[in-house]
Coordinates of C-alpha atoms and ligand atoms in Angstrom, one line a residue:
M1 CA -66.5 1.6 -80.2
S2 CA -63.1 3.0 -79.8
S3 CA -64.5 6.4 -79.1
S4 CA -66.9 5.1 -76.3
L5 CA -63.9 3.3 -74.7
H6 CA -62.0 6.5 -74.7
H7 CA -65.0 8.2 -73.1
S8 CA -65.3 5.7 -70.3
L9 CA -61.5 5.9 -69.7
I10 CA -61.8 9.5 -69.1
I11 CA -64.7 9.0 -66.7
F12 CA -62.6 6.4 -65.0
L13 CA -59.6 8.8 -64.6
F14 CA -61.9 11.5 -63.3
A15 CA -63.2 9.1 -60.6
V16 CA -59.7 8.1 -59.5
G17 CA -59.0 11.9 -59.3
I18 CA -61.7 12.5 -56.9
S19 CA -60.8 9.6 -54.6
S20 CA -57.2 10.6 -54.3
A21 CA -57.1 13.7 -51.9
A22 CA -53.6 14.7 -52.9
A23 CA -54.5 14.8 -56.6
Q24 CA -57.6 16.7 -56.0
F25 CA -56.7 19.2 -53.2
K26 CA -53.7 21.3 -52.8
P27 CA -52.5 22.1 -49.2
K28 CA -52.8 25.8 -48.4
A29 CA -50.3 26.0 -45.6
F30 CA -49.1 23.5 -42.8
L31 CA -49.9 23.5 -39.1
F32 CA -47.9 22.0 -36.3
S33 CA -48.9 22.2 -32.7
V34 CA -46.4 23.8 -30.1
R35 CA -46.5 23.0 -26.5
K36 CA -44.4 24.6 -23.7
D37 CA -42.7 22.5 -21.0
T38 CA -43.0 25.0 -18.2
R39 CA -40.4 23.3 -16.1
A40 CA -37.6 23.0 -18.8
L41 CA -38.8 26.3 -20.3
Q42 CA -38.7 24.8 -23.7
Y43 CA -41.2 24.7 -26.6
Y44 CA -41.8 21.5 -28.6
T45 CA -43.7 20.1 -31.4
S46 CA -44.6 16.7 -32.9
L47 CA -43.4 15.3 -36.1
E48 CA -45.3 12.3 -37.8
V49 CA -42.4 10.2 -39.1
S50 CA -42.2 7.1 -41.1
T51 CA -45.6 5.7 -40.5
R52 CA -48.9 7.3 -39.7
S53 CA -49.4 8.1 -36.0
N54 CA -45.7 7.5 -35.2
Y55 CA -45.1 10.9 -33.4
V56 CA -41.7 12.2 -32.5
D57 CA -41.7 15.1 -30.0
V58 CA -38.8 17.6 -30.6
V59 CA -37.7 20.8 -29.0
V60 CA -38.2 23.8 -31.4
D61 CA -34.8 25.5 -32.1
L62 CA -34.7 28.5 -34.3
G63 CA -31.0 28.2 -34.5
G64 CA -30.8 24.6 -35.2
Q65 CA -29.3 23.6 -38.5
H66 CA -30.8 20.0 -38.7
T67 CA -33.4 17.9 -37.1
W68 CA -32.3 15.1 -34.9
F69 CA -33.7 12.6 -32.5
D70 CA -33.1 9.3 -30.7
C71 CA -34.3 6.9 -33.4
D72 CA -34.0 3.8 -31.2
T73 CA -37.3 4.8 -29.4
F74 CA -39.2 4.6 -32.7
K75 CA -40.1 2.2 -35.5
L76 CA -38.8 3.7 -38.7
P77 CA -39.5 1.0 -41.4
T78 CA -38.9 3.2 -44.3
Y79 CA -35.8 4.9 -43.0
K80 CA -32.9 5.3 -45.5
P81 CA -29.4 6.7 -45.0
I82 CA -28.1 9.3 -47.3
S83 CA -24.8 8.1 -48.6
C84 CA -21.7 10.0 -48.3
G85 CA -20.7 11.8 -51.6
S86 CA -24.3 11.9 -52.9
T87 CA -26.0 14.9 -54.3
K88 CA -28.2 15.2 -51.2
C89 CA -25.1 15.0 -49.1
N90 CA -23.3 17.7 -51.0
N91 CA -26.2 19.9 -50.7
V92 CA -26.0 20.1 -46.9
K93 CA -23.0 21.4 -45.0
S94 CA -21.7 17.9 -44.4
G95 CA -18.9 16.9 -41.8
G96 CA -17.6 14.1 -44.2
C97 CA -18.6 10.5 -43.8
V98 CA -19.5 8.3 -40.9
G99 CA -19.6 4.5 -40.5
C100 CA -20.8 2.1 -37.8
N101 CA -18.9 -0.8 -36.4
L102 CA -21.9 -2.9 -35.5
P103 CA -22.6 -5.9 -37.7
T104 CA -26.1 -5.0 -38.5
S105 CA -27.3 -1.7 -39.7
R106 CA -30.2 0.2 -38.2
P107 CA -31.3 3.9 -38.4
G108 CA -28.3 5.8 -37.1
C109 CA -25.9 3.0 -37.7
T110 CA -25.1 2.5 -41.4
N111 CA -21.8 2.6 -43.2
N112 CA -20.7 5.1 -45.8
T113 CA -23.1 7.7 -44.6
C114 CA -23.3 11.4 -45.1
A115 CA -22.3 13.1 -41.7
V116 CA -24.0 16.1 -40.2
F117 CA -23.5 17.7 -36.8
S118 CA -26.3 17.1 -34.3
Y119 CA -26.1 19.9 -31.5
N120 CA -27.7 20.2 -28.3
P121 CA -27.5 23.9 -27.2
Y122 CA -28.4 23.1 -23.5
T123 CA -25.4 21.0 -22.9
N124 CA -23.2 22.1 -25.9
G125 CA -23.3 18.5 -26.8
L126 CA -22.1 17.9 -30.4
Y127 CA -21.9 14.7 -32.4
A128 CA -21.2 13.9 -36.1
Q129 CA -24.0 11.7 -37.0
G130 CA -25.3 10.0 -40.2
L131 CA -28.0 11.9 -42.2
G132 CA -31.0 9.8 -43.1
E133 CA -34.4 10.4 -44.3
D134 CA -37.9 9.1 -43.9
N135 CA -41.5 9.9 -44.7
L136 CA -43.2 12.8 -43.0
Y137 CA -46.9 13.5 -42.6
M138 CA -48.5 16.8 -41.7
S139 CA -51.8 18.6 -41.7
D140 CA -52.7 21.6 -43.8
T141 CA -54.6 24.6 -42.5
N142 CA -56.7 27.5 -43.9
G143 CA -55.3 29.6 -41.1
L144 CA -58.1 28.8 -38.8
S145 CA -58.5 25.0 -38.6
V146 CA -56.9 21.7 -39.2
G147 CA -57.4 20.3 -42.8
L148 CA -56.3 17.1 -44.5
T149 CA -53.1 15.1 -43.8
Y150 CA -50.4 15.1 -46.5
E151 CA -47.3 13.2 -47.1
L152 CA -44.2 15.0 -48.0
P153 CA -43.6 14.1 -51.6
K154 CA -39.9 13.4 -50.9
P155 CA -38.6 12.0 -47.6
F156 CA -37.5 14.3 -44.8
P157 CA -33.9 14.5 -43.7
F158 CA -32.8 14.1 -40.1
S159 CA -30.1 12.4 -38.1
C160 CA -30.4 9.8 -35.4
A161 CA -28.8 10.9 -32.1
D162 CA -27.4 8.9 -29.2
S163 CA -29.7 9.0 -26.2
D164 CA -27.1 10.8 -24.1
L165 CA -27.5 13.9 -26.5
L166 CA -31.0 14.2 -25.0
R167 CA -29.7 15.4 -21.6
G168 CA -31.0 18.9 -20.8
L169 CA -34.0 18.5 -23.1
S170 CA -37.5 18.5 -21.9
N171 CA -38.4 15.0 -20.7
A172 CA -41.4 15.1 -23.0
T173 CA -39.1 15.1 -26.1
K174 CA -36.6 12.8 -27.9
G175 CA -34.8 15.3 -29.9
M176 CA -34.6 18.8 -31.6
L177 CA -36.3 20.4 -34.6
G178 CA -33.9 22.6 -36.5
L179 CA -35.6 25.8 -37.8
A180 CA -32.5 27.7 -39.0
N181 CA -32.3 28.9 -42.6
T182 CA -30.8 25.8 -44.0
I183 CA -31.8 23.4 -46.7
T184 CA -32.6 20.5 -44.2
S185 CA -35.0 22.6 -42.1
L186 CA -38.7 21.6 -41.9
H187 CA -39.9 24.8 -43.5
S188 CA -37.4 24.8 -46.4
Q189 CA -38.3 21.1 -47.0
L190 CA -42.1 21.8 -47.0
S191 CA -41.9 24.9 -49.0
T192 CA -39.7 23.5 -51.7
K193 CA -41.5 20.2 -52.1
F194 CA -45.0 21.5 -52.0
R195 CA -44.1 24.7 -53.8
K196 CA -45.3 27.0 -51.1
P197 CA -43.9 30.5 -50.3
H198 CA -40.9 30.0 -48.1
K199 CA -42.5 31.3 -44.9
F200 CA -43.0 30.1 -41.4
A201 CA -44.6 31.6 -38.3
L202 CA -44.4 30.8 -34.6
C203 CA -46.9 31.5 -32.1
L204 CA -45.4 30.2 -28.7
P205 CA -47.8 29.4 -25.8
S206 CA -47.1 30.6 -22.3
T207 CA -48.7 27.5 -20.7
T208 CA -48.6 23.7 -21.1
E209 CA -52.2 23.1 -20.9
Y210 CA -54.4 22.4 -24.1
P211 CA -55.2 23.9 -26.4
L212 CA -51.6 24.4 -27.8
G213 CA -49.7 27.1 -29.6
H214 CA -48.9 26.6 -33.2
M215 CA -46.4 26.9 -36.0
F216 CA -47.5 27.6 -39.5
I217 CA -45.4 26.8 -42.6
G218 CA -46.3 28.2 -46.0
G219 CA -47.7 31.6 -45.1
G220 CA -51.0 33.0 -43.8
P221 CA -53.8 33.8 -43.2
Y222 CA -53.4 33.4 -39.5
F223 CA -56.6 33.5 -37.4
F224 CA -56.8 33.6 -33.6
P225 CA -60.4 33.6 -32.4
P226 CA -62.2 35.3 -30.9
Y227 CA -60.3 37.9 -32.6
N228 CA -61.8 37.8 -36.2
K229 CA -59.1 39.6 -38.3
N230 CA -56.3 38.0 -40.2
I231 CA -53.1 38.6 -38.2
A232 CA -50.9 38.2 -41.3
K233 CA -52.2 41.6 -42.5
Q234 CA -51.2 43.4 -39.3
L235 CA -47.6 42.6 -38.8
L236 CA -44.9 45.1 -38.4
T237 CA -42.1 44.1 -40.5
T238 CA -38.3 44.5 -40.3
K239 CA -35.4 43.2 -42.4
L240 CA -33.7 39.9 -41.5
V241 CA -30.1 40.7 -41.4
I242 CA -27.3 38.4 -42.5
N243 CA -24.6 37.8 -39.9
P244 CA -21.5 37.3 -42.2
V245 CA -19.9 35.0 -39.7
S246 CA -21.5 31.6 -38.8
T247 CA -22.8 31.3 -35.3
A248 CA -23.1 27.5 -35.6
P249 CA -21.1 25.2 -33.4
V250 CA -19.1 23.9 -36.4
S251 CA -18.6 26.0 -39.6
S252 CA -16.1 26.7 -42.4
E253 CA -14.5 30.0 -43.0
G254 CA -16.7 32.2 -45.1
D255 CA -20.0 30.6 -43.9
H256 CA -22.5 33.2 -42.9
S257 CA -24.9 32.6 -40.0
D258 CA -28.3 30.7 -40.7
E259 CA -29.8 32.2 -37.5
Y260 CA -32.3 35.0 -37.6
F261 CA -30.8 38.4 -36.8
I262 CA -32.6 41.7 -36.9
D263 CA -31.5 45.2 -36.7
V264 CA -32.5 46.7 -33.4
T265 CA -31.9 50.5 -33.2
S266 CA -32.7 51.3 -29.6
I267 CA -34.4 50.0 -26.3
S268 CA -36.7 52.1 -24.2
V269 CA -38.6 52.0 -21.0
D270 CA -41.8 53.8 -20.8
N271 CA -40.9 55.6 -23.9
R272 CA -37.5 56.9 -22.6
P273 CA -34.5 55.6 -24.4
V274 CA -32.0 53.4 -22.4
T275 CA -28.4 54.6 -23.1
V276 CA -26.7 51.7 -24.8
N277 CA -23.5 51.6 -26.7
A278 CA -24.7 51.7 -30.3
S279 CA -21.8 49.6 -31.6
L280 CA -23.1 46.6 -29.5
L281 CA -26.3 46.7 -31.5
S282 CA -24.6 46.2 -34.9
I283 CA -22.8 43.2 -36.2
D284 CA -19.1 43.7 -36.6
K285 CA -16.9 42.1 -39.2
N286 CA -16.1 39.1 -36.8
G287 CA -19.9 38.5 -36.6
E288 CA -20.1 39.9 -33.0
G289 CA -22.8 42.0 -31.7
G290 CA -26.4 42.5 -33.0
T291 CA -29.7 41.0 -32.1
K292 CA -31.0 37.5 -32.8
L293 CA -34.2 35.5 -32.0
S294 CA -33.7 32.2 -30.0
T295 CA -36.4 29.8 -28.9
V296 CA -33.8 27.9 -26.7
T297 CA -33.1 31.0 -24.7
P298 CA -35.9 31.1 -22.1
F299 CA -35.5 34.9 -21.2
T300 CA -34.0 37.6 -23.2
K301 CA -30.3 38.0 -22.6
L302 CA -28.5 41.3 -23.0
E303 CA -24.8 42.1 -22.9
T304 CA -23.8 43.2 -19.4
S305 CA -23.6 47.0 -19.9
M306 CA -26.9 47.0 -21.8
Y307 CA -28.5 44.8 -19.1
K308 CA -27.4 47.1 -16.3
V309 CA -28.8 50.2 -17.8
L310 CA -32.1 48.5 -18.7
V311 CA -32.5 47.2 -15.0
S312 CA -31.7 50.5 -13.6
D313 CA -34.0 52.5 -15.9
F314 CA -36.7 49.9 -15.3
K315 CA -36.4 50.3 -11.5
K316 CA -36.7 54.1 -11.9
A317 CA -39.7 53.8 -14.1
A318 CA -41.2 51.2 -11.7
A319 CA -40.8 53.5 -8.7
L320 CA -42.7 56.3 -10.5
R321 CA -45.5 53.7 -10.9
K322 CA -45.4 53.0 -7.2
M323 CA -44.2 49.3 -7.6
K324 CA -42.8 47.9 -4.5
R325 CA -39.2 46.6 -4.7
V326 CA -38.3 43.2 -3.0
A327 CA -35.1 41.2 -2.8
S328 CA -34.1 39.9 -6.2
V329 CA -34.4 36.4 -7.1
A330 CA -31.6 35.0 -9.4
P331 CA -31.1 35.1 -12.3
F332 CA -33.2 38.2 -12.3
S333 CA -32.2 41.6 -10.7
A334 CA -35.3 43.6 -10.4
C335 CA -38.2 42.1 -8.4
F336 CA -41.4 43.5 -7.1
R337 CA -44.3 42.7 -4.8
A338 CA -46.9 41.4 -7.1
I339 CA -49.6 42.9 -4.9
S340 CA -48.3 46.3 -5.7
V341 CA -48.8 45.8 -9.4
A342 CA -52.2 46.1 -11.1
K343 CA -53.3 43.5 -13.6
S344 CA -54.6 43.8 -17.1
Q345 CA -55.4 42.0 -20.2
T346 CA -51.7 42.2 -21.2
G347 CA -50.4 41.1 -17.8
P348 CA -49.1 43.0 -14.9
V349 CA -49.3 46.8 -15.5
V350 CA -45.6 47.7 -15.5
P351 CA -43.3 50.1 -17.5
Y352 CA -43.4 49.2 -21.4
I353 CA -40.2 47.9 -22.8
D354 CA -39.9 48.7 -26.5
I355 CA -37.3 47.3 -28.8
G356 CA -36.8 50.0 -31.6
L357 CA -36.6 48.8 -35.1
A358 CA -35.8 50.5 -38.4
G359 CA -38.5 53.1 -39.7
K360 CA -39.4 54.4 -36.2
Q361 CA -41.3 51.0 -35.4
H362 CA -41.1 49.3 -32.1
W363 CA -41.8 45.9 -30.8
R364 CA -43.6 46.5 -27.5
F365 CA -43.4 44.2 -24.4
Y366 CA -46.2 44.4 -21.9
G367 CA -46.1 42.9 -18.5
A368 CA -47.0 39.4 -19.6
N369 CA -43.7 39.3 -21.6
S370 CA -41.6 41.7 -19.6
M371 CA -42.3 40.1 -16.1
V372 CA -42.1 36.6 -14.7
S373 CA -43.8 35.3 -11.6
V374 CA -41.0 33.5 -9.6
K375 CA -42.9 32.8 -6.5
K376 CA -46.1 33.7 -4.6
D377 CA -46.3 37.4 -4.6
V378 CA -43.0 38.1 -6.4
L379 CA -42.7 39.3 -10.0
C380 CA -39.4 39.9 -11.6
L381 CA -38.1 41.7 -14.7
A382 CA -37.8 38.7 -17.1
F383 CA -34.5 39.7 -18.8
V384 CA -31.1 38.3 -17.8
D385 CA -27.5 39.2 -18.0
G386 CA -25.8 37.8 -21.1
G387 CA -22.2 38.4 -19.9
S388 CA -19.7 41.1 -20.8
K389 CA -18.5 39.8 -24.1
P390 CA -21.2 37.6 -25.6
R391 CA -21.2 36.7 -29.3
T392 CA -24.5 38.3 -29.8
S393 CA -25.4 41.4 -27.7
L394 CA -29.1 40.9 -27.6
V395 CA -30.7 37.5 -27.8
I396 CA -34.6 37.7 -27.7
G397 CA -35.8 34.7 -25.9
G398 CA -38.9 32.5 -25.6
H399 CA -40.7 34.3 -22.8
Q400 CA -40.6 37.5 -24.8
M401 CA -42.0 35.9 -27.9
E402 CA -45.0 34.1 -26.2
N403 CA -48.4 35.1 -27.6
Y404 CA -47.0 37.2 -30.5
L405 CA -47.3 35.8 -34.0
I406 CA -43.8 36.0 -35.4
E407 CA -43.4 35.3 -39.1
F408 CA -40.1 34.5 -40.7
N409 CA -40.6 35.5 -44.5
L410 CA -37.6 34.0 -46.3
V411 CA -39.0 35.1 -49.7
S412 CA -38.6 38.8 -48.8
S413 CA -36.0 38.3 -45.9
K414 CA -38.3 40.1 -43.4
L415 CA -39.5 39.3 -40.0
G416 CA -43.1 40.1 -39.2
I417 CA -44.2 40.7 -35.7
S418 CA -47.8 41.0 -34.5
T419 CA -48.9 43.1 -31.5
S420 CA -49.3 41.0 -28.4
L421 CA -52.3 38.7 -29.1
L422 CA -53.3 39.4 -25.5
F423 CA -53.9 43.0 -26.6
R424 CA -56.4 41.5 -29.0
N425 CA -58.0 39.6 -26.1
T426 CA -56.7 36.3 -27.5
T427 CA -53.7 34.1 -27.2
C428 CA -51.6 31.7 -29.3
T429 CA -53.3 28.7 -27.8
Q430 CA -56.2 27.7 -30.0
S431 CA -58.3 24.7 -30.5
R432 CA -58.0 24.3 -34.3
L433 CA -59.9 21.0 -34.7
L434 CA -63.2 21.2 -36.5
Ligands
NAG1 C1 -19.4 -1.3 -41.5 O1 -18.0 -1.5 -41.9 C2 -17.3 -2.3 -41.1 C3 -15.9 -2.3 -41.6 O2 -15.9 -2.6 -43.0 C4 -17.9 -3.6 -40.9 O3 -17.1 -4.2 -39.8 C5 -19.3 -3.4 -40.2 O4 -19.9 -4.7 -40.1 C6 -20.2 -2.6 -41.2 N1 -21.4 -2.1 -40.5 C7 -22.4 -2.2 -41.1 C8 -23.7 -1.8 -40.2 O5 -22.7 -2.4 -42.2
NAG2 C1 -36.5 15.2 -16.3 O1 -36.9 14.4 -15.3 C2 -35.9 14.2 -14.2 C3 -36.4 13.1 -13.3 O2 -37.8 13.3 -13.0 C4 -35.7 15.5 -13.5 O3 -34.7 15.4 -12.5 C5 -35.2 16.5 -14.6 O4 -35.0 17.7 -14.0 C6 -36.2 16.6 -15.8 N1 -35.5 17.4 -16.7 C7 -36.2 18.5 -17.4 C8 -35.4 19.3 -18.2 O5 -37.3 18.9 -16.9
NAG3 C1 -18.8 50.2 -27.2 O1 -18.7 48.8 -27.5 C2 -17.6 48.4 -28.3 C3 -17.7 46.9 -28.8 O2 -17.8 46.2 -27.6 C4 -16.3 48.8 -27.6 O3 -15.2 48.5 -28.5 C5 -16.3 50.3 -27.3 O4 -15.1 50.6 -26.4 C6 -17.6 50.7 -26.4 N1 -17.6 52.1 -26.3 C7 -17.9 52.7 -25.1 C8 -18.1 54.1 -25.1 O5 -18.1 52.0 -24.0
NAG4 C1 -60.6 43.3 -24.6 O1 -61.2 43.1 -23.4 C2 -61.3 44.4 -22.6 C3 -61.9 44.0 -21.2 O2 -62.7 42.9 -21.2 C4 -62.0 45.4 -23.4 O3 -62.1 46.6 -22.6 C5 -61.4 45.6 -24.7 O4 -62.1 46.5 -25.6 C6 -61.2 44.3 -25.5 N1 -60.3 44.6 -26.6 C7 -60.6 44.1 -27.9 C8 -59.6 44.4 -28.9 O5 -61.5 43.3 -28.1

């Protein structure tokens, strides 16, 4: 009798196991769609926060330390503030405590709350705001298509920003997604709580139309049909460099940067090196110089002296290719008649720009990434002057990252870069529904 009861109990548990997707299936990696606002020149994604189908659109910021949005626009029934002095608060770089003078609390207005800084890089807007947390849902992927929806086992941390912090953001969005190497970032939270390798990858689209580009969290494989090979196996890799001095808007002495820096050794145009002051390419003891990646910088910015030689060398190489110069259109300084430039799979056929990386490797930009169409029949070199004493000499911007799969591997501290997907006759925009 007792043994048969035991037996049926096991069968019962087994049946429960099958009906519960989370118990039965383990997510492989996670997938988020990424869309471009072609007017604001920003990339954004959707977070499903608090309840199912409550989508919050946020601008993707590789340098952002935390995620923030205007909570007043959304229903967040399960929102909880993180209290000041709690372990969770001590784990983040907190700006102390914040309170709220209103008589009733709501998300973003609670007393005795852990403060973090919400930063808008477009306006330099900065507010100390209360950190809270809520449920988060996301889809998994096998690298090709969208799989099941999972709930993050522990709530996701973010702060609620005042609506005036939204100025300068794409009108389609209500906040920003911080992807810096911090403990509150989406990739850190997902990798830790689902025990996935701490890796994420961006594949930024160049257009706003469907299908959309994607961000993967948790590692490859990465497939971009019709190309049928796994892009994760074809990445050139280079070390992610730690900048010893924080580049965040607020930091404490001794904090290193949580942005993504790489060691660029040279720049060349049509295989000829551009003469640049090498010390600008390395990071000095004050954290100045070097190269970082930024999704909130629309076009790659170079320190003035580097910019000038690049433009001048590009013009010479363009003349050899019989490209016809036209008056430049600000902020660009080398523009050409589009009709004088042939077209190919990888965009306008123009001099190659290579960014040299350790180990005699290079990141090659073809016309689709090195040129921008500014008006009918005018193509300009899509790089801009970053000023004479910028904090970071070379900031690789969004336009240059489009249609490359770029993997941030925080397990091995390496950046992986694919060849242009255009070269593979495919793009970052993929319909991943089954
Ligand atoms: C926060 O504390 C202040 C001062 O004690 C109080 O006036 C206010 O009503 C409280 N607000 C909330 C949302 O609890
Ligand atoms: C948002 O919309 C307003 C009004 O239509 C427009 O003036 C503004 O330029 C837009 N902002 C962005 C960043 O696209
Ligand atoms: C190279 O750049 C460094 C750092 O900005 C500067 O101190 C130095 O004078 C520059 N050297 C030359 C030859 O321009
Ligand atoms: C891409 O397409 C072009 C022209 O349609 C073709 O010549 C080339 O072989 C293709 N490349 C790949 C990798 O499929």
